[in-house]
Coordinates of C-alpha atoms and ligand atoms in Angstrom, one line a residue:
M1 CA 225.7 72.0 105.2
S2 CA 224.4 75.7 105.1
R3 CA 220.9 76.1 106.2
I4 CA 218.6 78.6 104.5
L5 CA 215.2 79.7 105.9
I6 CA 212.5 80.3 103.3
I7 CA 209.4 82.4 104.4
H8 CA 206.2 82.8 102.5
G9 CA 204.1 85.7 103.8
P10 CA 200.4 86.3 103.9
N11 CA 198.0 84.9 101.4
L12 CA 200.6 82.8 99.7
N13 CA 199.0 79.7 101.0
M14 CA 196.2 80.5 98.5
L15 CA 198.5 80.2 95.4
G16 CA 197.0 78.1 92.7
T17 CA 193.6 79.9 92.7
R18 CA 194.6 83.3 93.9
E19 CA 194.7 86.0 91.2
P20 CA 196.4 83.7 88.7
E21 CA 196.9 86.6 86.3
H22 CA 199.4 88.0 88.8
Y23 CA 200.6 84.9 90.6
G24 CA 200.3 82.0 88.1
T25 CA 198.6 78.6 88.9
L26 CA 201.2 76.7 90.8
T27 CA 200.3 75.9 94.4
L28 CA 202.5 76.7 97.3
D29 CA 203.2 72.9 97.7
E30 CA 204.4 72.8 94.1
I31 CA 206.7 75.8 94.6
N32 CA 208.1 74.2 97.7
K33 CA 208.8 70.9 96.0
Q34 CA 210.8 72.8 93.3
L35 CA 212.7 74.8 96.0
S36 CA 213.5 71.5 97.9
A37 CA 214.8 69.9 94.6
L38 CA 217.0 73.0 93.9
A39 CA 218.3 73.0 97.4
K40 CA 219.5 69.4 97.0
E41 CA 221.2 70.4 93.7
L42 CA 222.9 73.4 95.4
G43 CA 223.9 71.4 98.5
V44 CA 222.0 73.5 101.0
E45 CA 219.4 72.6 103.5
V46 CA 216.1 74.6 103.5
E47 CA 213.4 75.0 106.1
I48 CA 210.2 76.4 104.7
H49 CA 207.4 78.3 106.5
Q50 CA 204.3 80.1 105.5
S51 CA 202.5 82.6 107.8
N52 CA 199.7 85.1 107.5
V53 CA 200.7 86.7 110.8
E54 CA 203.2 89.5 110.9
G55 CA 204.5 88.8 114.4
E56 CA 205.1 85.1 113.6
I57 CA 207.2 86.2 110.6
V58 CA 209.2 88.5 112.9
T59 CA 209.8 85.6 115.4
L60 CA 210.9 83.3 112.5
I61 CA 213.4 85.9 111.4
Q62 CA 214.7 86.4 115.0
Q63 CA 215.2 82.7 115.3
T64 CA 217.6 82.5 112.4
L65 CA 220.4 83.9 114.5
G66 CA 223.2 81.3 114.8
K67 CA 221.0 78.7 113.0
F68 CA 220.6 79.9 109.4
K69 CA 223.1 81.3 107.0
A70 CA 220.6 83.1 104.8
I71 CA 216.9 84.0 104.4
V72 CA 214.7 84.0 101.3
I73 CA 211.4 85.9 102.0
N74 CA 208.3 86.8 100.0
P75 CA 206.8 89.1 102.6
G76 CA 203.6 89.4 100.4
A77 CA 201.6 92.5 101.3
Y78 CA 203.8 93.1 104.4
T79 CA 206.5 94.2 101.9
H80 CA 204.6 97.5 101.6
T81 CA 203.6 98.0 105.3
S82 CA 205.9 96.3 107.7
V83 CA 208.6 98.2 109.6
A84 CA 208.6 95.3 112.1
I85 CA 209.7 92.7 109.5
R86 CA 212.3 95.2 108.1
D87 CA 213.6 95.8 111.7
A88 CA 213.9 92.0 112.3
V89 CA 215.9 91.5 109.1
A90 CA 218.2 94.4 110.1
A91 CA 218.5 93.1 113.7
V92 CA 219.7 89.6 112.9
G93 CA 222.0 90.7 110.1
V94 CA 221.5 87.4 108.2
P95 CA 221.8 87.9 104.4
T96 CA 218.2 88.2 103.1
V97 CA 216.9 87.9 99.6
E98 CA 213.4 89.4 98.9
V99 CA 211.4 87.7 96.3
H100 CA 208.1 88.4 94.5
L101 CA 206.2 86.4 92.0
S102 CA 204.8 89.4 90.3
N103 CA 206.7 92.5 89.1
I104 CA 205.7 94.9 92.0
Y105 CA 206.9 97.9 90.0
K106 CA 204.5 97.2 87.2
R107 CA 201.5 97.1 89.4
E108 CA 199.6 99.6 91.7
E109 CA 201.6 102.5 93.0
F110 CA 201.3 101.3 96.7
R111 CA 203.2 98.1 95.7
H112 CA 206.2 100.1 94.4
H113 CA 207.7 100.7 97.8
S114 CA 209.3 97.9 99.8
Y115 CA 210.2 98.4 103.5
I116 CA 212.4 95.3 103.2
A117 CA 214.5 96.2 100.1
P118 CA 216.9 98.6 101.9
V119 CA 217.9 95.9 104.4
A120 CA 217.9 93.0 101.9
A121 CA 221.0 91.8 100.0
G122 CA 218.8 92.1 96.9
Q123 CA 215.4 91.6 95.4
V124 CA 214.0 89.4 92.6
S125 CA 210.6 90.4 91.3
G126 CA 208.5 89.5 88.4
F127 CA 209.5 86.0 87.3
G128 CA 206.9 83.8 88.9
I129 CA 208.4 80.7 90.5
N130 CA 211.7 81.6 89.0
S131 CA 211.9 84.6 91.4
Y132 CA 212.0 82.0 94.2
L133 CA 214.5 79.7 92.4
L134 CA 216.8 82.6 91.5
G135 CA 216.4 83.9 95.1
L136 CA 217.4 80.6 96.5
R137 CA 220.5 80.5 94.2
A138 CA 221.4 84.0 95.4
A139 CA 220.9 83.0 99.0
S140 CA 223.1 79.9 98.7
G141 CA 225.8 82.1 97.3
L142 CA 225.5 84.4 100.3
A143 CA 225.3 81.5 102.8
K144 CA 229.0 80.8 103.0
Ligands
DQA201 C1 203.7 89.6 96.2 C2 203.4 91.0 95.7 C3 202.7 91.8 96.8 O1 202.4 93.1 96.4 C4 201.4 91.1 97.2 O2 200.8 91.8 98.3 C5 201.5 89.6 97.5 C6 202.4 88.9 96.6 C7 204.3 88.8 95.0 O3 204.8 87.7 95.3 O4 204.2 89.2 93.8 O5 200.9 89.1 98.3 O6 204.6 89.6 97.2

């Protein structure tokens, strides 16, 4: 069974109460439950992590080599700042889907640029939890 790594970046542990006008009211646990249910349906195995620490996310990505067939990542604010996460994705060469709950292109200018997008297989942005669910579907298609 193909294994897919799902990474939630900084502040996503605060979902449910964090800026609901941008991120909705579902908690991270509720999102993870729906991701696990979809994984079962798609016949893939998911491992899910959340970290507020850039270096930990880099290490998680490095560890996918030989173990995971695809990555789904919401890099949170690191999307707009992290050359290190971008380099980790490029280094492992594991197909990666970037997801965002909010439409980053509709928000402040500093959110319009993603360091991750040029090394990702694709990006899903603006559909709330469906960004994750669509991202997982895309990742399972890439995880062959
Ligand atoms: C986010 C968008 C980012 O700009 C922001 O810093 C986040 C969440 C999203 O899921 O919409 O933390 O990645």
